[in-house]
Amino acid sequence: MADNTLSVFALGGINEIGKNMYVLQYADDIIVIDCGSKFPDESTLGVDLIIQDISYLQENKEKIRALIVTHGHEDHIGGIPYLLKQLPMPVYATRLTLGLIQIKLKEHGLLRRTELIQLNANSEIEFGTITTTFFKVNHSIPDCLGIAFQTPEGMVVHTGDFKFDLTPMNDEYPDIHKMAEIGKKGVLLLLSESTNAERPGFTQSERVVGDHIEDAFRKADQKIFISTFASNVHRVQQVVDAAQKTNRKLALLGRSMVNVVSVAEELGYLTIPEGMLIEAQEINRLAPERVAILCTGSQGEPMAALSRLASSTFRGVSVLPGDTIIVAAGPIPGNEKDVARIIDNLYRLGAKVVYGSGQTTGMHVSGHAHQEELKLMLTLMKPTYFIPIHGEYRMLYMHKLLAESVGVDSDNIFIINNGDVVDIQHAVARQTRSVEAGEVFVDGLGIGDVGKIVLRDRKLLSEEGMLVIMVTLNKSNRRLITDPDTISRGFVFDPDSTDLISEVNQLVMATAAEWRETEANSRNLKRKIKNAVEKMLYARTKRRPMILPFIIQI
């Protein structure tokens, strides 16, 4: 890259929902925007979390000036501890966002050695050749910012996640005037989120949800369970208000819900009447009509509170016939099946379940801009070049069409993949190169030690099972001391398959005898046994279990 080139790319967040990370570089100055994570799907067996491949940042660590975080959602902050363990850097964010980041850093033992700098919509910060300013946007969590980077090549704007809520819960209005001023000065490149690019019209205001929640609270005659995103502080406040008006105590279930409510209340973003909150063990001591439970799990996460309640495995708290369950969140794309499974289980328990799209129930509105708001952002910014971000391909493509409809030249719109670099030199943008980008799997305490080969083996084990073959040899003459011992797990049930197991053992003995006559390497014996047994089992069963031969020499 030439010294006078402006480069912009994503290491996460394009062609996907989650693990957002964007990089802006001019000469020797690199700014990282957001560092999220995403949860695994059914194809990533046993994986706890998915984060970004940061190889490029590691190779250029001396150029990194800062990590700027637009807001406090998990897909924008969830990867921060894993990034900072490898690449310490100052973190800039708003007050609430920093509070949520601090929880994560404390859990990972990084809080004391991380430089955290609070900013707001009026902040202006110099990072080498790049001057950075900010503007307020609305979203489903307070304290969200868009970012404007003044570079020697021109202005680059990153919207963060946003919508235009003109009657926001916290009276923090979107700074449309400032956005217009930025656009008037001239925007070289706009990066704008695309999550709701397929949805026409405008996103409804969060205020409309409060009345529906209160109405449901008044109609319920037993316990109320309401599940929403823990980080949706405005929604949590509406639940608190409804509980107060209907004379109910409020219990919190789920670690993330407890953590977020604690931080938001401490920082003044939540107002909870004294004496309203109760512990989980107090729920059964009160009359059902006096209790509301706010819990995590609106996305069907298997270990979250709502899932455990639906399967009757939450210790000390049960969903009883006649209880009301409110799912006050829409499923993120890909989570629909998990949410549907939980709702089925809740109905089986005899609960009254309120769920579905926000327009159906009034219990949820999106935090992301619909088509008319996306067009408004494009019109305010008037960018020369445009990169749609934060969405799957169909969303990015629809956002491209929206940009064209408000006058952005089609040739100046880049639909890119993670790692694709848009280079701008002398105000001309090109996409001709890429940097390394991909996914890193977090499994327990391991970061990156689970790769495609391990996942392939886990998939094979889950679908076809395994055979363990124990072969004991005399070390001096290489003859079998005893017959092979073959153990099946997830392939066939031994007592019902004695003939098949016996045939496997006979084949192993024949293979060992042939090996003894021609070779002396026990590794080759393992390979020969594996290949011979695999071929025979596929011919007999049309299945390919994992074969694990063990050679013991005595």
Short mmCIF file of C-alpha atoms in Angstrom, two decimals, residues 371-547:
data_model
loop_
_atom_site.label_atom_id
_atom_site.label_comp_id
_atom_site.label_asym_id
_atom_site.label_seq_id
_atom_site.Cartn_x
_atom_site.Cartn_y
_atom_site.Cartn_z
CA GLN A 371 -35.51 1.43 3.62
CA GLU A 372 -36.72 5.03 3.91
CA GLU A 373 -34.30 5.72 6.78
CA LEU A 374 -31.41 4.16 4.87
CA LYS A 375 -32.25 6.44 1.95
CA LEU A 376 -32.42 9.41 4.35
CA MET A 377 -28.92 8.65 5.64
CA LEU A 378 -27.61 8.38 2.07
CA THR A 379 -29.32 11.65 1.16
CA LEU A 380 -27.90 13.47 4.19
CA MET A 381 -24.35 12.22 3.56
CA LYS A 382 -24.32 12.46 -0.27
CA PRO A 383 -21.31 10.12 -0.54
CA THR A 384 -19.17 9.80 -3.65
CA TYR A 385 -18.47 6.15 -2.81
CA PHE A 386 -20.59 3.73 -0.79
CA ILE A 387 -19.96 0.39 0.95
CA PRO A 388 -23.03 -1.33 2.45
CA ILE A 389 -22.00 -3.19 5.63
CA HIS A 390 -23.47 -5.25 8.47
CA GLY A 391 -25.72 -7.67 6.65
CA GLU A 392 -26.00 -10.80 4.56
CA TYR A 393 -25.51 -10.56 0.80
CA ARG A 394 -29.17 -10.01 -0.11
CA MET A 395 -29.31 -7.11 2.39
CA LEU A 396 -26.13 -5.55 1.00
CA TYR A 397 -27.48 -5.88 -2.54
CA MET A 398 -30.82 -4.29 -1.63
CA HIS A 399 -28.93 -1.43 0.07
CA LYS A 400 -26.96 -0.95 -3.16
CA LEU A 401 -30.25 -0.53 -5.07
CA LEU A 402 -31.47 1.98 -2.49
CA ALA A 403 -28.26 3.97 -2.90
CA GLU A 404 -28.67 4.01 -6.67
CA SER A 405 -32.26 5.23 -6.25
CA VAL A 406 -31.06 8.36 -4.42
CA GLY A 407 -28.35 9.21 -6.89
CA VAL A 408 -25.19 7.29 -5.95
CA ASP A 409 -23.39 6.14 -9.10
CA SER A 410 -23.64 2.35 -9.47
CA ASP A 411 -19.94 2.12 -10.36
CA ASN A 412 -19.09 3.82 -7.05
CA ILE A 413 -20.82 1.20 -4.88
CA PHE A 414 -18.74 -1.72 -3.59
CA ILE A 415 -20.35 -4.93 -2.33
CA ILE A 416 -17.36 -6.64 -0.77
CA ASN A 417 -16.47 -9.63 1.37
CA ASN A 418 -14.59 -9.65 4.64
CA GLY A 419 -10.94 -8.98 3.78
CA ASP A 420 -11.62 -7.17 0.48
CA VAL A 421 -9.81 -3.82 0.57
CA VAL A 422 -11.16 -0.63 -1.01
CA ASP A 423 -8.16 1.61 -1.72
CA ILE A 424 -8.68 5.31 -2.42
CA GLN A 425 -5.93 7.41 -3.97
CA HIS A 426 -6.38 10.90 -5.45
CA ALA A 427 -10.13 10.55 -4.72
CA VAL A 428 -10.41 7.45 -6.93
CA ALA A 429 -11.53 4.19 -5.26
CA ARG A 430 -10.59 0.70 -6.43
CA GLN A 431 -11.08 -2.80 -5.08
CA THR A 432 -8.23 -4.94 -6.38
CA ARG A 433 -6.71 -6.70 -3.36
CA SER A 434 -7.56 -8.51 -0.15
CA VAL A 435 -6.06 -9.16 3.26
CA GLU A 436 -6.40 -12.30 5.34
CA ALA A 437 -9.81 -12.52 6.99
CA GLY A 438 -11.81 -15.38 8.38
CA GLU A 439 -13.26 -16.90 11.51
CA VAL A 440 -11.55 -17.99 14.72
CA PHE A 441 -13.40 -20.39 17.00
CA VAL A 442 -13.40 -20.03 20.77
CA ASP A 443 -13.99 -23.38 22.51
CA GLY A 444 -13.68 -23.30 26.29
CA LEU A 445 -10.30 -21.76 27.06
CA GLY A 446 -8.96 -22.49 23.59
CA ILE A 447 -8.79 -19.69 21.02
CA GLY A 448 -8.21 -20.82 17.45
CA ASP A 449 -7.23 -24.40 18.29
CA VAL A 450 -10.51 -25.67 16.84
CA GLY A 451 -10.31 -25.51 13.07
CA LYS A 452 -11.99 -27.06 10.04
CA ILE A 453 -10.38 -30.47 10.59
CA VAL A 454 -11.60 -30.66 14.21
CA LEU A 455 -15.10 -29.53 13.17
CA ARG A 456 -15.09 -32.11 10.38
CA ASP A 457 -14.24 -34.84 12.91
CA ARG A 458 -16.95 -33.62 15.29
CA LYS A 459 -19.47 -33.64 12.45
CA LEU A 460 -18.44 -37.15 11.48
CA LEU A 461 -18.75 -38.35 15.08
CA SER A 462 -22.18 -36.75 15.45
CA GLU A 463 -23.51 -38.28 12.23
CA GLU A 464 -21.77 -41.65 11.88
CA GLY A 465 -20.32 -42.53 15.29
CA MET A 466 -16.97 -44.22 15.89
CA LEU A 467 -15.22 -47.56 16.27
CA VAL A 468 -12.25 -47.96 18.60
CA ILE A 469 -10.09 -50.97 17.70
CA MET A 470 -7.55 -52.14 20.30
CA VAL A 471 -4.74 -54.34 18.89
CA THR A 472 -2.20 -55.89 21.30
CA LEU A 473 1.06 -57.15 19.75
CA ASN A 474 4.05 -59.08 21.02
CA LYS A 475 6.91 -56.62 20.64
CA SER A 476 9.51 -59.28 19.71
CA ASN A 477 7.66 -61.33 17.09
CA ARG A 478 4.91 -58.80 16.18
CA ARG A 479 2.17 -61.41 16.56
CA LEU A 480 -1.25 -60.71 18.12
CA ILE A 481 -1.27 -61.61 21.80
CA THR A 482 -5.08 -61.66 21.90
CA ASP A 483 -7.98 -61.07 19.57
CA PRO A 484 -8.68 -57.40 18.74
CA ASP A 485 -11.12 -55.58 21.00
CA THR A 486 -13.57 -53.42 19.00
CA ILE A 487 -15.77 -50.88 20.78
CA SER A 488 -18.63 -49.07 19.05
CA ARG A 489 -19.92 -45.64 20.12
CA GLY A 490 -22.76 -44.08 18.14
CA PHE A 491 -22.28 -46.52 15.21
CA VAL A 492 -23.95 -49.80 16.14
CA PHE A 493 -25.16 -51.26 19.42
CA ASP A 494 -22.70 -54.06 20.24
CA PRO A 495 -25.15 -56.71 21.56
CA ASP A 496 -27.25 -56.37 18.39
CA SER A 497 -24.28 -56.41 16.01
CA THR A 498 -22.05 -59.25 17.16
CA ASP A 499 -21.71 -60.67 13.64
CA LEU A 500 -20.55 -57.31 12.22
CA ILE A 501 -18.09 -56.71 15.07
CA SER A 502 -16.78 -60.26 14.68
CA GLU A 503 -16.25 -59.63 10.96
CA VAL A 504 -14.33 -56.43 11.79
CA ASN A 505 -12.09 -58.37 14.20
CA GLN A 506 -11.39 -61.07 11.60
CA LEU A 507 -10.44 -58.40 9.06
CA VAL A 508 -8.14 -56.71 11.59
CA MET A 509 -6.36 -60.02 12.33
CA ALA A 510 -5.91 -60.72 8.61
CA THR A 511 -4.58 -57.21 8.02
CA ALA A 512 -2.13 -57.57 10.95
CA ALA A 513 -0.88 -60.92 9.61
CA GLU A 514 -0.27 -59.45 6.15
CA TRP A 515 1.51 -56.45 7.68
CA ARG A 516 3.75 -58.73 9.81
CA GLU A 517 5.04 -60.45 6.70
CA THR A 518 5.92 -57.27 4.78
CA GLU A 519 6.51 -54.30 7.11
CA ALA A 520 7.63 -53.32 10.60
CA ASN A 521 6.17 -49.82 11.07
CA SER A 522 3.21 -49.77 13.50
CA ARG A 523 1.97 -46.50 11.98
CA ASN A 524 1.49 -48.30 8.69
CA LEU A 525 -0.48 -50.99 10.51
CA LYS A 526 -2.82 -48.32 11.88
CA ARG A 527 -3.36 -46.90 8.40
CA LYS A 528 -3.93 -50.35 6.86
CA ILE A 529 -6.47 -51.29 9.55
CA LYS A 530 -8.29 -47.98 9.18
CA ASN A 531 -8.51 -48.22 5.38
CA ALA A 532 -9.55 -51.90 5.35
CA VAL A 533 -12.25 -51.49 8.03
CA GLU A 534 -13.61 -48.28 6.46
CA LYS A 535 -13.98 -50.01 3.07
CA MET A 536 -15.65 -53.09 4.57
CA LEU A 537 -18.10 -51.14 6.75
CA TYR A 538 -19.17 -48.89 3.89
CA ALA A 539 -19.80 -51.93 1.70
CA ARG A 540 -21.86 -53.56 4.48
CA THR A 541 -23.68 -50.53 5.98
CA LYS A 542 -23.21 -47.56 3.58
CA ARG A 543 -21.92 -45.62 6.62
CA ARG A 544 -18.50 -44.17 7.41
CA PRO A 545 -17.86 -44.05 11.16
CA MET A 546 -14.62 -42.64 12.51
CA ILE A 547 -12.13 -45.52 12.87
#
